PQR file of N, CA, C, O and H, with PARSE charges and radii, in Angstrom:
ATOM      1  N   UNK A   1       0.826  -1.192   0.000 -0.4000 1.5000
ATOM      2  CA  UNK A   1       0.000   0.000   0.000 -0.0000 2.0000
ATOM      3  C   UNK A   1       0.872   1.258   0.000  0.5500 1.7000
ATOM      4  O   UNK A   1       0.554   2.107  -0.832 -0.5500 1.4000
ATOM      5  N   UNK A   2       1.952   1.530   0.818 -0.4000 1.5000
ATOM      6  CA  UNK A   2       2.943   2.397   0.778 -0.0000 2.0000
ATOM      7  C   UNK A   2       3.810   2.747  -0.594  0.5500 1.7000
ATOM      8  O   UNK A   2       4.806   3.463  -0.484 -0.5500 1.4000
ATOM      9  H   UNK A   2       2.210   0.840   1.494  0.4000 1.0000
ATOM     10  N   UNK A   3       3.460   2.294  -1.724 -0.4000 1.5000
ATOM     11  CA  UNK A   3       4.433   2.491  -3.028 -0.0000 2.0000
ATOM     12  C   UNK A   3       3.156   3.109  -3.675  0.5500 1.7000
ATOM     13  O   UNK A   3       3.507   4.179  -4.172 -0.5500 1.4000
ATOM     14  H   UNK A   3       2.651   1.713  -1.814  0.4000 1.0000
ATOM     15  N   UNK A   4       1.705   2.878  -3.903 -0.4000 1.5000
ATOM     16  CA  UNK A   4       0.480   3.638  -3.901 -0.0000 2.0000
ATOM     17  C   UNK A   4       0.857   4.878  -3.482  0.5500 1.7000
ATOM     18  O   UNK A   4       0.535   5.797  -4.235 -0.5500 1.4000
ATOM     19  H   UNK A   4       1.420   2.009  -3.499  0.4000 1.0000
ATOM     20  N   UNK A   5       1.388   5.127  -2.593 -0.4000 1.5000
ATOM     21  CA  UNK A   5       0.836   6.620  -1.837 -0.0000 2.0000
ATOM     22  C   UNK A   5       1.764   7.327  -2.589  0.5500 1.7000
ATOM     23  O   UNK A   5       1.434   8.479  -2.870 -0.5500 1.4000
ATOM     24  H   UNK A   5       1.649   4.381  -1.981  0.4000 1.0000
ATOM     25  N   UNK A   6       3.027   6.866  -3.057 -0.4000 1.5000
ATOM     26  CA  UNK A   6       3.988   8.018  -3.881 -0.0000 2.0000
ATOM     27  C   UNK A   6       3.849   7.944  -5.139  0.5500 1.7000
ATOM     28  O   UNK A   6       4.284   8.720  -5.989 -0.5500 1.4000
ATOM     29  H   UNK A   6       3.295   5.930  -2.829  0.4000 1.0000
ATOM     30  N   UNK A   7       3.268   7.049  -5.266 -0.4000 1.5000
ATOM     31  CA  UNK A   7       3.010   6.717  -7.412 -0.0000 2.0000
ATOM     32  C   UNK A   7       1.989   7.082  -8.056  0.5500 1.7000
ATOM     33  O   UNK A   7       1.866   7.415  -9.234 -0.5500 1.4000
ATOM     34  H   UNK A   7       2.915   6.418  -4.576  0.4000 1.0000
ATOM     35  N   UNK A   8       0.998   6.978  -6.933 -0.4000 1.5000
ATOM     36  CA  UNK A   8      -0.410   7.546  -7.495 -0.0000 2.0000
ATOM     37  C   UNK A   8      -0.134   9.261  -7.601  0.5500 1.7000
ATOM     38  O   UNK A   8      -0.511   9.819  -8.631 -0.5500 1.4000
ATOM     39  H   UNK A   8       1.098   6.708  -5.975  0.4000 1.0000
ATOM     40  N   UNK A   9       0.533  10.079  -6.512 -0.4000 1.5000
ATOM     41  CA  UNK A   9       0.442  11.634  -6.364 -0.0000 2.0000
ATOM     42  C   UNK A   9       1.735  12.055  -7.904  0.5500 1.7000
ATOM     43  O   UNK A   9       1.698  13.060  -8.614 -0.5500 1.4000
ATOM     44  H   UNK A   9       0.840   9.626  -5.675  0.4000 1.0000
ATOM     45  N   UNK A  10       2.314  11.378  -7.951 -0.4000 1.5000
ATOM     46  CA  UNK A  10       3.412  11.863  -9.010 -0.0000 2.0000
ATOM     47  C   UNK A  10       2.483  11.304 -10.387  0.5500 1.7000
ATOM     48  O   UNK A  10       2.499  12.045 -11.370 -0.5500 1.4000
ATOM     49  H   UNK A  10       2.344  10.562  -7.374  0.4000 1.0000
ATOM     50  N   UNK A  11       1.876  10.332 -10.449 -0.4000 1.5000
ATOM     51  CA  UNK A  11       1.416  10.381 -11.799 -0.0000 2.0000
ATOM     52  C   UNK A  11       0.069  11.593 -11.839  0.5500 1.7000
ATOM     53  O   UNK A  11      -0.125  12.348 -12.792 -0.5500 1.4000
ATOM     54  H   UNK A  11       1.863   9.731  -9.650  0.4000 1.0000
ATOM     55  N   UNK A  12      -0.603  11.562 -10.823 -0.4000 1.5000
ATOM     56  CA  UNK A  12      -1.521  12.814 -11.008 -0.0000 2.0000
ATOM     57  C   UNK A  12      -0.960  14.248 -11.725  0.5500 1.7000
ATOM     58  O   UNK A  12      -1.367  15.032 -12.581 -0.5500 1.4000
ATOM     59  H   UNK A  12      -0.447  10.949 -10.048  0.4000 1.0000
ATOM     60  N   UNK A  13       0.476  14.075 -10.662 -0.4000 1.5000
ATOM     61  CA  UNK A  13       0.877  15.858 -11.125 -0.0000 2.0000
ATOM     62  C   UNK A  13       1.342  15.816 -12.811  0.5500 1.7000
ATOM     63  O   UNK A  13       1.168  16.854 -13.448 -0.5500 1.4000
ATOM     64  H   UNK A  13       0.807  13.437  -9.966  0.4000 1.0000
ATOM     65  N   UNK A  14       1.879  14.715 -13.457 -0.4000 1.5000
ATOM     66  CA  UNK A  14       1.997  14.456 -14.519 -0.0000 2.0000
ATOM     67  C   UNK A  14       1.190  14.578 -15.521  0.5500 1.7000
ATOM     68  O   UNK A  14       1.382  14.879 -16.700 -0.5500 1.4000
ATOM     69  H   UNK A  14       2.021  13.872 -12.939  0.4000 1.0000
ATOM     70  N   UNK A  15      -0.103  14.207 -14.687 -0.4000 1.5000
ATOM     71  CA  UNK A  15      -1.526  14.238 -16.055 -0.0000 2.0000
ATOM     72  C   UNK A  15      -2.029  15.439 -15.268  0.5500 1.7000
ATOM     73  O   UNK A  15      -2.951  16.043 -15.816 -0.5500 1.4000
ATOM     74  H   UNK A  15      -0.259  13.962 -13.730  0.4000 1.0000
ATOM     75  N   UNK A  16      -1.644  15.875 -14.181 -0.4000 1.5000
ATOM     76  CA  UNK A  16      -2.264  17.418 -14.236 -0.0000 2.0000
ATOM     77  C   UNK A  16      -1.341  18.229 -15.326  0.5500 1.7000
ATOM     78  O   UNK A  16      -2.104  18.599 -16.218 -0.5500 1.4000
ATOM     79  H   UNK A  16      -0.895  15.385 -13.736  0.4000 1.0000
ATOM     80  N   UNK A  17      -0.544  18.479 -15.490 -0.4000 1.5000
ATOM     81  CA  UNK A  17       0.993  18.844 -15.883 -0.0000 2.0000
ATOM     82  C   UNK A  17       0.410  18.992 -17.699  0.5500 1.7000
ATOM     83  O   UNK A  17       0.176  20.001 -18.365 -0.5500 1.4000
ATOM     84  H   UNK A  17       0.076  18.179 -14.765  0.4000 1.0000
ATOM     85  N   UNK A  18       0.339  17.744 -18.000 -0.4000 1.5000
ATOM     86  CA  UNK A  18      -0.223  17.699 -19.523 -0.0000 2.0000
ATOM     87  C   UNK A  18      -1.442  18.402 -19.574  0.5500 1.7000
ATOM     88  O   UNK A  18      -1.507  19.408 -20.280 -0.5500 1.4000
ATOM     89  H   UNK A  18       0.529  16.925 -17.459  0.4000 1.0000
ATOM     90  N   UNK A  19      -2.489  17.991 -18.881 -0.4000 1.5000
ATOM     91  CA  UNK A  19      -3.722  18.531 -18.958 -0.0000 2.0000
ATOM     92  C   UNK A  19      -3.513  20.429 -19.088  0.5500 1.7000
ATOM     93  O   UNK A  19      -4.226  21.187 -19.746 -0.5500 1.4000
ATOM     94  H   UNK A  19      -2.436  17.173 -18.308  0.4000 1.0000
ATOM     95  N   UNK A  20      -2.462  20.752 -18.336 -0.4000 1.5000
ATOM     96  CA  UNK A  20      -2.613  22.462 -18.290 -0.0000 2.0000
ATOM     97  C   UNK A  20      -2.202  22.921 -19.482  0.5500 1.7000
ATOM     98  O   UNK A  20      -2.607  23.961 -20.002 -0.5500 1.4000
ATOM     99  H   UNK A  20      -1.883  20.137 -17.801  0.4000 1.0000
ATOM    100  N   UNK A  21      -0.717  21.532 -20.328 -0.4000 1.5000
ATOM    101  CA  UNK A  21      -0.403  22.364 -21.029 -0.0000 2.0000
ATOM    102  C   UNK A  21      -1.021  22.538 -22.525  0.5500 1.7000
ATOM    103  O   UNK A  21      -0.906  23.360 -23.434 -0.5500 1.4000
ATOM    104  H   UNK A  21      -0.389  20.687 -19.906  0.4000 1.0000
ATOM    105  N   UNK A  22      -1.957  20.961 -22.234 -0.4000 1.5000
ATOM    106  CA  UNK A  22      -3.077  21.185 -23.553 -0.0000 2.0000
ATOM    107  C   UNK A  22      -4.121  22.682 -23.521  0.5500 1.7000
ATOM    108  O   UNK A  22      -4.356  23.333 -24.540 -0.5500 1.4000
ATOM    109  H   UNK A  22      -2.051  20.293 -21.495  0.4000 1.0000
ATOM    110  N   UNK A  23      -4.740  23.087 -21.929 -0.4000 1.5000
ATOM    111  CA  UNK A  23      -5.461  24.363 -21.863 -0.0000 2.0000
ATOM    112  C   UNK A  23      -4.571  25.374 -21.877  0.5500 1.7000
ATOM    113  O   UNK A  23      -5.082  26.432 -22.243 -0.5500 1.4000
ATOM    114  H   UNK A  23      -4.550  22.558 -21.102  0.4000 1.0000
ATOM    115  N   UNK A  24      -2.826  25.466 -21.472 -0.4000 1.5000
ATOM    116  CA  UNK A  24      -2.523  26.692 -22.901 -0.0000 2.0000
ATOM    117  C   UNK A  24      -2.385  26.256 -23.741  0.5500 1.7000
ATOM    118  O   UNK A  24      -2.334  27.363 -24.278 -0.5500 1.4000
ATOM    119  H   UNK A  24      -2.411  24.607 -21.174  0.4000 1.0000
ATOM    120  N   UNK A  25      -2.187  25.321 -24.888 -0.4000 1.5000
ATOM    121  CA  UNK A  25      -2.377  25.081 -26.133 -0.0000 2.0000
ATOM    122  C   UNK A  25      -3.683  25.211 -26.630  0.5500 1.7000
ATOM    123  O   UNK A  25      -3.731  25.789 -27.716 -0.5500 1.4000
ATOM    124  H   UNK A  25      -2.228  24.422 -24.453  0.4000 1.0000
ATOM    125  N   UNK A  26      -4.968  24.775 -26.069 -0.4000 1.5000
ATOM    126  CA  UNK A  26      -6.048  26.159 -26.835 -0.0000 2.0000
ATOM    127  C   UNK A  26      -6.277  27.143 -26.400  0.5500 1.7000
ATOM    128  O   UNK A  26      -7.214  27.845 -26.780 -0.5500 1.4000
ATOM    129  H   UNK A  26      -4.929  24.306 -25.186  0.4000 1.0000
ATOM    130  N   UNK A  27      -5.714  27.353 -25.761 -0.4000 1.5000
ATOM    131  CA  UNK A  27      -5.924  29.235 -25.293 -0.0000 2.0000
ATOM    132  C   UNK A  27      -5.155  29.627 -26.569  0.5500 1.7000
ATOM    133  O   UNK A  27      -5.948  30.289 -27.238 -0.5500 1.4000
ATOM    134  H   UNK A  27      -4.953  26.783 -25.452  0.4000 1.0000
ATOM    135  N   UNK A  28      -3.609  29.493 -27.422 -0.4000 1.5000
ATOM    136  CA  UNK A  28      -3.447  29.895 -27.926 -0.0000 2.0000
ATOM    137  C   UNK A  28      -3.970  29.867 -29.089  0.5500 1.7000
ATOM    138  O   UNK A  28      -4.002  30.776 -29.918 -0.5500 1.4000
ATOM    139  H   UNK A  28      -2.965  28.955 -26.878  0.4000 1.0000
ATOM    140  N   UNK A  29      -4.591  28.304 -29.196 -0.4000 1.5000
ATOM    141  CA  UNK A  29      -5.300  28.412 -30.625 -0.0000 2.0000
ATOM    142  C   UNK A  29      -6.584  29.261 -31.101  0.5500 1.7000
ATOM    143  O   UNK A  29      -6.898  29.823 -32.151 -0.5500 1.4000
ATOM    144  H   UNK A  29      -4.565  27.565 -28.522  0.4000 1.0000
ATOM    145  N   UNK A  30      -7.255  29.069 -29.677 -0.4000 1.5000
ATOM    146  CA  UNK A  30      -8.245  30.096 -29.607 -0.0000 2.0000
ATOM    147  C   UNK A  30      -9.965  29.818 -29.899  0.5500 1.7000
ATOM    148  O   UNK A  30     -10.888  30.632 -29.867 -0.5500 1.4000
ATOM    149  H   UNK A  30      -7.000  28.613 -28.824  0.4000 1.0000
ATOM    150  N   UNK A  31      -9.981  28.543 -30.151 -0.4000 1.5000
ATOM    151  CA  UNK A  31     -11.014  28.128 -30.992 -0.0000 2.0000
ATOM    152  C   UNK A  31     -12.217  27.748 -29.544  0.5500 1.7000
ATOM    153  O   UNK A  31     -13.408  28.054 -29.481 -0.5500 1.4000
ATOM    154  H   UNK A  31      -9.232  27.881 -30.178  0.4000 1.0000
ATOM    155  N   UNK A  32     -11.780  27.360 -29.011 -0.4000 1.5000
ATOM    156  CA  UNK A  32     -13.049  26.415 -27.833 -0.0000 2.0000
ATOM    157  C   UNK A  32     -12.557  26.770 -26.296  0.5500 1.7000
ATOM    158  O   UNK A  32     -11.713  26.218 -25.591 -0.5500 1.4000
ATOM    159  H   UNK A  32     -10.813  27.112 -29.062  0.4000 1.0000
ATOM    160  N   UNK A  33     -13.224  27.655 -26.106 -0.4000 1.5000
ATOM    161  CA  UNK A  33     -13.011  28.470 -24.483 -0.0000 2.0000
ATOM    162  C   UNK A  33     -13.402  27.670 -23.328  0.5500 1.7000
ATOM    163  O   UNK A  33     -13.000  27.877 -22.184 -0.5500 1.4000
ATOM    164  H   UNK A  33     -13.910  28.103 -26.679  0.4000 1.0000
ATOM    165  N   UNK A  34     -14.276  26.662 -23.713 -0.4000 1.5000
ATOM    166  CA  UNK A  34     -14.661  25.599 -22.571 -0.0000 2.0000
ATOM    167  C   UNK A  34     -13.862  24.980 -22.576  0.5500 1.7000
ATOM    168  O   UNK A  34     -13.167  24.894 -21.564 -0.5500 1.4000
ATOM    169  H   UNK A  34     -14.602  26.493 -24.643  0.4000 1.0000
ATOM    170  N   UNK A  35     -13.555  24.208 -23.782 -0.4000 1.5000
ATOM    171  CA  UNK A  35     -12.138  22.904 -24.047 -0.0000 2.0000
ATOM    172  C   UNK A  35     -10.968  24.163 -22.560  0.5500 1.7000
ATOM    173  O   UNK A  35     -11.051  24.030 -21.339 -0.5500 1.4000
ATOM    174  H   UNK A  35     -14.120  24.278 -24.605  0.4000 1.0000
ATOM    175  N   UNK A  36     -10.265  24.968 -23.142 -0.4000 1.5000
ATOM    176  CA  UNK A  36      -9.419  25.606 -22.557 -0.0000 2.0000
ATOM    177  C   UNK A  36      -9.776  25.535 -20.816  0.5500 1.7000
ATOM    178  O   UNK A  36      -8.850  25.169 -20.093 -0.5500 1.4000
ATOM    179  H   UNK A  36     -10.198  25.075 -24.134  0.4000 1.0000
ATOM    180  N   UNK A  37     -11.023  25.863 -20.214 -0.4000 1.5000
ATOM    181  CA  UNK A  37     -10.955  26.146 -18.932 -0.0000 2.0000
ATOM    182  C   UNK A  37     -11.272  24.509 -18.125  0.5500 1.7000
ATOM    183  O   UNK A  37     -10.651  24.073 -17.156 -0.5500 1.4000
ATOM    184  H   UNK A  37     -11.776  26.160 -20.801  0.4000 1.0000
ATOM    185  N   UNK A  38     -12.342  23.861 -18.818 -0.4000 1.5000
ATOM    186  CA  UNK A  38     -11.970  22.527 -18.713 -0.0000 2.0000
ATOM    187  C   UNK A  38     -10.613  21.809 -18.156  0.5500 1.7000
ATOM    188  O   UNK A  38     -10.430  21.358 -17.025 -0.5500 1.4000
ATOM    189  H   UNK A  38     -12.847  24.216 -19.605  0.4000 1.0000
ATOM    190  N   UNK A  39      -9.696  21.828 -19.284 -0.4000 1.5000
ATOM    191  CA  UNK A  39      -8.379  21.370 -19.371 -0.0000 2.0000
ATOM    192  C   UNK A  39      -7.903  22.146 -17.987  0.5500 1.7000
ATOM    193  O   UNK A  39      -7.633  21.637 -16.899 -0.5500 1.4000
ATOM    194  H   UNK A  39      -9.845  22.195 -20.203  0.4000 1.0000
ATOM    195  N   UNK A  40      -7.890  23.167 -18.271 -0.4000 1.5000
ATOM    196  CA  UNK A  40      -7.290  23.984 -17.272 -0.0000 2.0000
ATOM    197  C   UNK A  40      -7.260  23.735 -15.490  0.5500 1.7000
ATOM    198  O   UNK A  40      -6.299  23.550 -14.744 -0.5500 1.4000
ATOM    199  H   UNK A  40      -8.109  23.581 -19.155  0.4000 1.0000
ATOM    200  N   UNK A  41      -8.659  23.814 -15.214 -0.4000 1.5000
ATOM    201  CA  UNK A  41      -8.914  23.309 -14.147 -0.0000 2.0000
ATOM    202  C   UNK A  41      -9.105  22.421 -13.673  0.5500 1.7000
ATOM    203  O   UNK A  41      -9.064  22.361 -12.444 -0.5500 1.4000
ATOM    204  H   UNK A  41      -9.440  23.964 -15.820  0.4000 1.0000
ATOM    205  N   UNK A  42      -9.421  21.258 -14.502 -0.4000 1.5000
ATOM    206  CA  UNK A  42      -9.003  19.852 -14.210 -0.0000 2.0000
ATOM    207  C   UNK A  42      -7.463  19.561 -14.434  0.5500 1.7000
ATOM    208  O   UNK A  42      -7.353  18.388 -14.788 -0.5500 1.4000
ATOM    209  H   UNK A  42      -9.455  21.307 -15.501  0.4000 1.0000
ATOM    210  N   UNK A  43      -6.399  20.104 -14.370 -0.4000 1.5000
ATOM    211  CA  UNK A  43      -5.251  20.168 -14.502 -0.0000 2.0000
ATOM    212  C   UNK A  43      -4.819  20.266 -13.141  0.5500 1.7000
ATOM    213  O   UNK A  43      -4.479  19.293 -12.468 -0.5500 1.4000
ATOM    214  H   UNK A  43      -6.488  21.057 -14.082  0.4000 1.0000
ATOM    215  N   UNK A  44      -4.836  21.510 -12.723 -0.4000 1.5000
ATOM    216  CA  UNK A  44      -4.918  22.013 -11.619 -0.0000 2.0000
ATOM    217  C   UNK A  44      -5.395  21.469 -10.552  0.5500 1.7000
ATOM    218  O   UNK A  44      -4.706  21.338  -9.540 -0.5500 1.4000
ATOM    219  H   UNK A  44      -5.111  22.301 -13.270  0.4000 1.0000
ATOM    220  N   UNK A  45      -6.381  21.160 -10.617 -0.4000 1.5000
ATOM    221  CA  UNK A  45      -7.054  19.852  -9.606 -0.0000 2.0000
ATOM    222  C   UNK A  45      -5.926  18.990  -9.263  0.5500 1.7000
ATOM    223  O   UNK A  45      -5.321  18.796  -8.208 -0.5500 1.4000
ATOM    224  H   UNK A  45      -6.940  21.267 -11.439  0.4000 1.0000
ATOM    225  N   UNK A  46      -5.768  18.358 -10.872 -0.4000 1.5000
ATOM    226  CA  UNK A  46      -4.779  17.024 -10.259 -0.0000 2.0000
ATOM    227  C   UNK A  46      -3.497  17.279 -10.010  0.5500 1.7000
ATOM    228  O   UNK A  46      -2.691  16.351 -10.065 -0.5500 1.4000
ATOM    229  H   UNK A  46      -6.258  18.516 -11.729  0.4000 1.0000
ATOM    230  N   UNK A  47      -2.985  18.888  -9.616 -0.4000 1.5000
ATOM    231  CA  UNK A  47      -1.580  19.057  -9.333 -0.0000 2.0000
ATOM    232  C   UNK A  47      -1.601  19.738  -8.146  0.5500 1.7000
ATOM    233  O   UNK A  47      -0.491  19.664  -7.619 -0.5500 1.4000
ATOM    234  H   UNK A  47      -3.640  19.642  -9.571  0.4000 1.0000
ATOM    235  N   UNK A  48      -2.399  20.384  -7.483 -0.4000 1.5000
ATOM    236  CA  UNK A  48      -2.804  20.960  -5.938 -0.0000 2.0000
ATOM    237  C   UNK A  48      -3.288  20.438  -5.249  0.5500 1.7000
ATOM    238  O   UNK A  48      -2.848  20.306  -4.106 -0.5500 1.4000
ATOM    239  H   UNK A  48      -3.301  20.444  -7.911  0.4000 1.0000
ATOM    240  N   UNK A  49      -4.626  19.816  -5.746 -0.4000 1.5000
ATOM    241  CA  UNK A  49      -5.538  19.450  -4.991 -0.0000 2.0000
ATOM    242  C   UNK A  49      -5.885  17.697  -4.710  0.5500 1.7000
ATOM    243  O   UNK A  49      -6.227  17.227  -3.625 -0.5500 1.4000
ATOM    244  H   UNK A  49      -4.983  19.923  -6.674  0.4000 1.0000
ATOM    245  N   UNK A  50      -5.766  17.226  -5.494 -0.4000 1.5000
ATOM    246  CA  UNK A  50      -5.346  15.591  -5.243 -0.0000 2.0000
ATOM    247  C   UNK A  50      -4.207  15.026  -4.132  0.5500 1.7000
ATOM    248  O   UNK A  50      -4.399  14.333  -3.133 -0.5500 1.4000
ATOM    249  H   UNK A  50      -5.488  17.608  -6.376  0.4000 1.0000
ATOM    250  N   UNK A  51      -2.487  15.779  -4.876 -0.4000 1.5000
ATOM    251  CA  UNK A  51      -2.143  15.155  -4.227 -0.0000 2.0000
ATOM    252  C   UNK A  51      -1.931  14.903  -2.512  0.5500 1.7000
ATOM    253  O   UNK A  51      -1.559  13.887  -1.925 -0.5500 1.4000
ATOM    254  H   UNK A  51      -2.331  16.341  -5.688  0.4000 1.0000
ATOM    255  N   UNK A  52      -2.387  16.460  -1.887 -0.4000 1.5000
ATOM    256  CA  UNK A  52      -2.609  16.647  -0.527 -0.0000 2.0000
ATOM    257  C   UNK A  52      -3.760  15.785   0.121  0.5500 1.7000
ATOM    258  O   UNK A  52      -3.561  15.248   1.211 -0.5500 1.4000
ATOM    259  H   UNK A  52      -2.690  17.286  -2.363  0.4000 1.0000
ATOM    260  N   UNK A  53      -4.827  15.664  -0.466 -0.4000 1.5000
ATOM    261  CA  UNK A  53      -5.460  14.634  -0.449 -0.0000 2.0000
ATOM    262  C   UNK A  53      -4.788  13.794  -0.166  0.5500 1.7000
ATOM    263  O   UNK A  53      -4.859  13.475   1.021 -0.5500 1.4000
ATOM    264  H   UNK A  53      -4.989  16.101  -1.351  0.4000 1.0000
ATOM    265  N   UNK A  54      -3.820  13.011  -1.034 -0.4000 1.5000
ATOM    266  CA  UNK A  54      -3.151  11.510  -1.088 -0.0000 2.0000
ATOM    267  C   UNK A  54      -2.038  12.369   0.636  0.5500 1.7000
ATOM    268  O   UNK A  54      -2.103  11.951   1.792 -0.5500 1.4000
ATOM    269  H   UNK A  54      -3.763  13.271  -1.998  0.4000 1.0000
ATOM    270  N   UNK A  55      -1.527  13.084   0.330 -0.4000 1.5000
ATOM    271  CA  UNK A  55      -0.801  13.397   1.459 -0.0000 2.0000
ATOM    272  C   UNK A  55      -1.339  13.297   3.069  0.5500 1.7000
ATOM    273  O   UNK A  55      -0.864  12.515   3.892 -0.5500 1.4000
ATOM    274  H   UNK A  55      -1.474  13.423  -0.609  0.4000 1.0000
ATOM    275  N   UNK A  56      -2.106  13.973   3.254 -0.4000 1.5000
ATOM    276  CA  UNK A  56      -2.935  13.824   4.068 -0.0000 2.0000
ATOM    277  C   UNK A  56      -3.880  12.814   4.882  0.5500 1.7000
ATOM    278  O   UNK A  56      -4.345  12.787   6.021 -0.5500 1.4000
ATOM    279  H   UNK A  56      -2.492  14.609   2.586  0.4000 1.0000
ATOM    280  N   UNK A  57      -3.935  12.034   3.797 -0.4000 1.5000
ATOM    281  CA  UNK A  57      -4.215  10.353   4.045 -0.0000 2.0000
ATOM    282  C   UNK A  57      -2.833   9.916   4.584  0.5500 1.7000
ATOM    283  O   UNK A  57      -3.061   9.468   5.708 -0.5500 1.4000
ATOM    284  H   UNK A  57      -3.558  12.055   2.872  0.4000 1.0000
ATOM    285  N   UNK A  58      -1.763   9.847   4.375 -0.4000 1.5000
ATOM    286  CA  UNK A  58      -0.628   9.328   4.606 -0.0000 2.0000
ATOM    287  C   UNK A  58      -0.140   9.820   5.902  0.5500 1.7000
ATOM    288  O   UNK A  58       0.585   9.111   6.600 -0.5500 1.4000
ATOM    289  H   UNK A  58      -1.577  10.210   3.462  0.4000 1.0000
ATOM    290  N   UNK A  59      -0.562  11.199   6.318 -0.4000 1.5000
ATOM    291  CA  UNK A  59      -0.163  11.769   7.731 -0.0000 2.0000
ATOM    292  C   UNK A  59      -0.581  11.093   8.586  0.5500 1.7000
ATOM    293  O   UNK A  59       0.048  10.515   9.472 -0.5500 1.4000
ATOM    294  H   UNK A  59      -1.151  11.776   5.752  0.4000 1.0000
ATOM    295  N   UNK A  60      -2.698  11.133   8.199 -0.4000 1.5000
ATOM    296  CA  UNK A  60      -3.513   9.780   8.969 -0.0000 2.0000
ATOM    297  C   UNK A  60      -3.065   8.808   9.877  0.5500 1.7000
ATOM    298  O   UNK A  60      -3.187   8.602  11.084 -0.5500 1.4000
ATOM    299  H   UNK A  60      -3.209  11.603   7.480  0.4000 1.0000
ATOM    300  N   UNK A  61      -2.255   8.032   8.487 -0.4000 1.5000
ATOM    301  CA  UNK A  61      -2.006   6.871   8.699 -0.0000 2.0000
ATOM    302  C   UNK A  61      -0.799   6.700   9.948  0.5500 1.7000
ATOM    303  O   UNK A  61      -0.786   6.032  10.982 -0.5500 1.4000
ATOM    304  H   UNK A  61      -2.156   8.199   7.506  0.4000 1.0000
ATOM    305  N   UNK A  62       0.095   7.548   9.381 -0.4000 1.5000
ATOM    306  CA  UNK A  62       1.417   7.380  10.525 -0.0000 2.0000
ATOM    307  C   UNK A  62       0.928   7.740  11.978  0.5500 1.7000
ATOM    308  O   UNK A  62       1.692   7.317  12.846 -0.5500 1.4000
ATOM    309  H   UNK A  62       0.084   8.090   8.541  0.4000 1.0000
ATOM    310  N   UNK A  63      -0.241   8.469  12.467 -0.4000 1.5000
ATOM    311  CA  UNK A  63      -0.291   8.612  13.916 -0.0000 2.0000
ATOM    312  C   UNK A  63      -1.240   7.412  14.481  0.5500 1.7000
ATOM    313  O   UNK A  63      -1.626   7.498  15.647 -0.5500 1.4000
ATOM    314  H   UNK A  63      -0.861   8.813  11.762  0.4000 1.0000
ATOM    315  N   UNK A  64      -1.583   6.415  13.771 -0.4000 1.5000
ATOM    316  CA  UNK A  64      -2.354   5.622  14.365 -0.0000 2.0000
ATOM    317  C   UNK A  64      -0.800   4.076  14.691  0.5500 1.7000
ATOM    318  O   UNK A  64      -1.083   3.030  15.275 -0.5500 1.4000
ATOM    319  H   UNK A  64      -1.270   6.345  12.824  0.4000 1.0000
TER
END
């Protein structure tokens, strides 16, 4: 369970990572403003906000 807790948060920031840089790649193209904020903030999600999640579970765990 302990190789989970570091593999799952690094592949998130990875597909958050891509995900942002596809929403600037249509921001620059310009064509689909939803596609862009979409991407964007589901990006973001999975690079702030997930992995503290996964972190935070893991603090959990060590005081019990």
């Amino acid at each position: 369970m302990g190789i989970y807790m570091v593999i799952v948060p690094m592949i998130s920031m990875m597909l958050g990572l891509y995900l942002v840089c596809l929403g600037l790649w249509e921001l620059r193209v310009g064509l689909d403003r939803k596609r862009f904020i979409t991407f964007s903030f589901t990006g973001l999600f999975l690079i702030f906000i997930l992995p503290d999640m996964f972190g935070f579970q893991l603090m959990i765990n060590n005081f019990h």
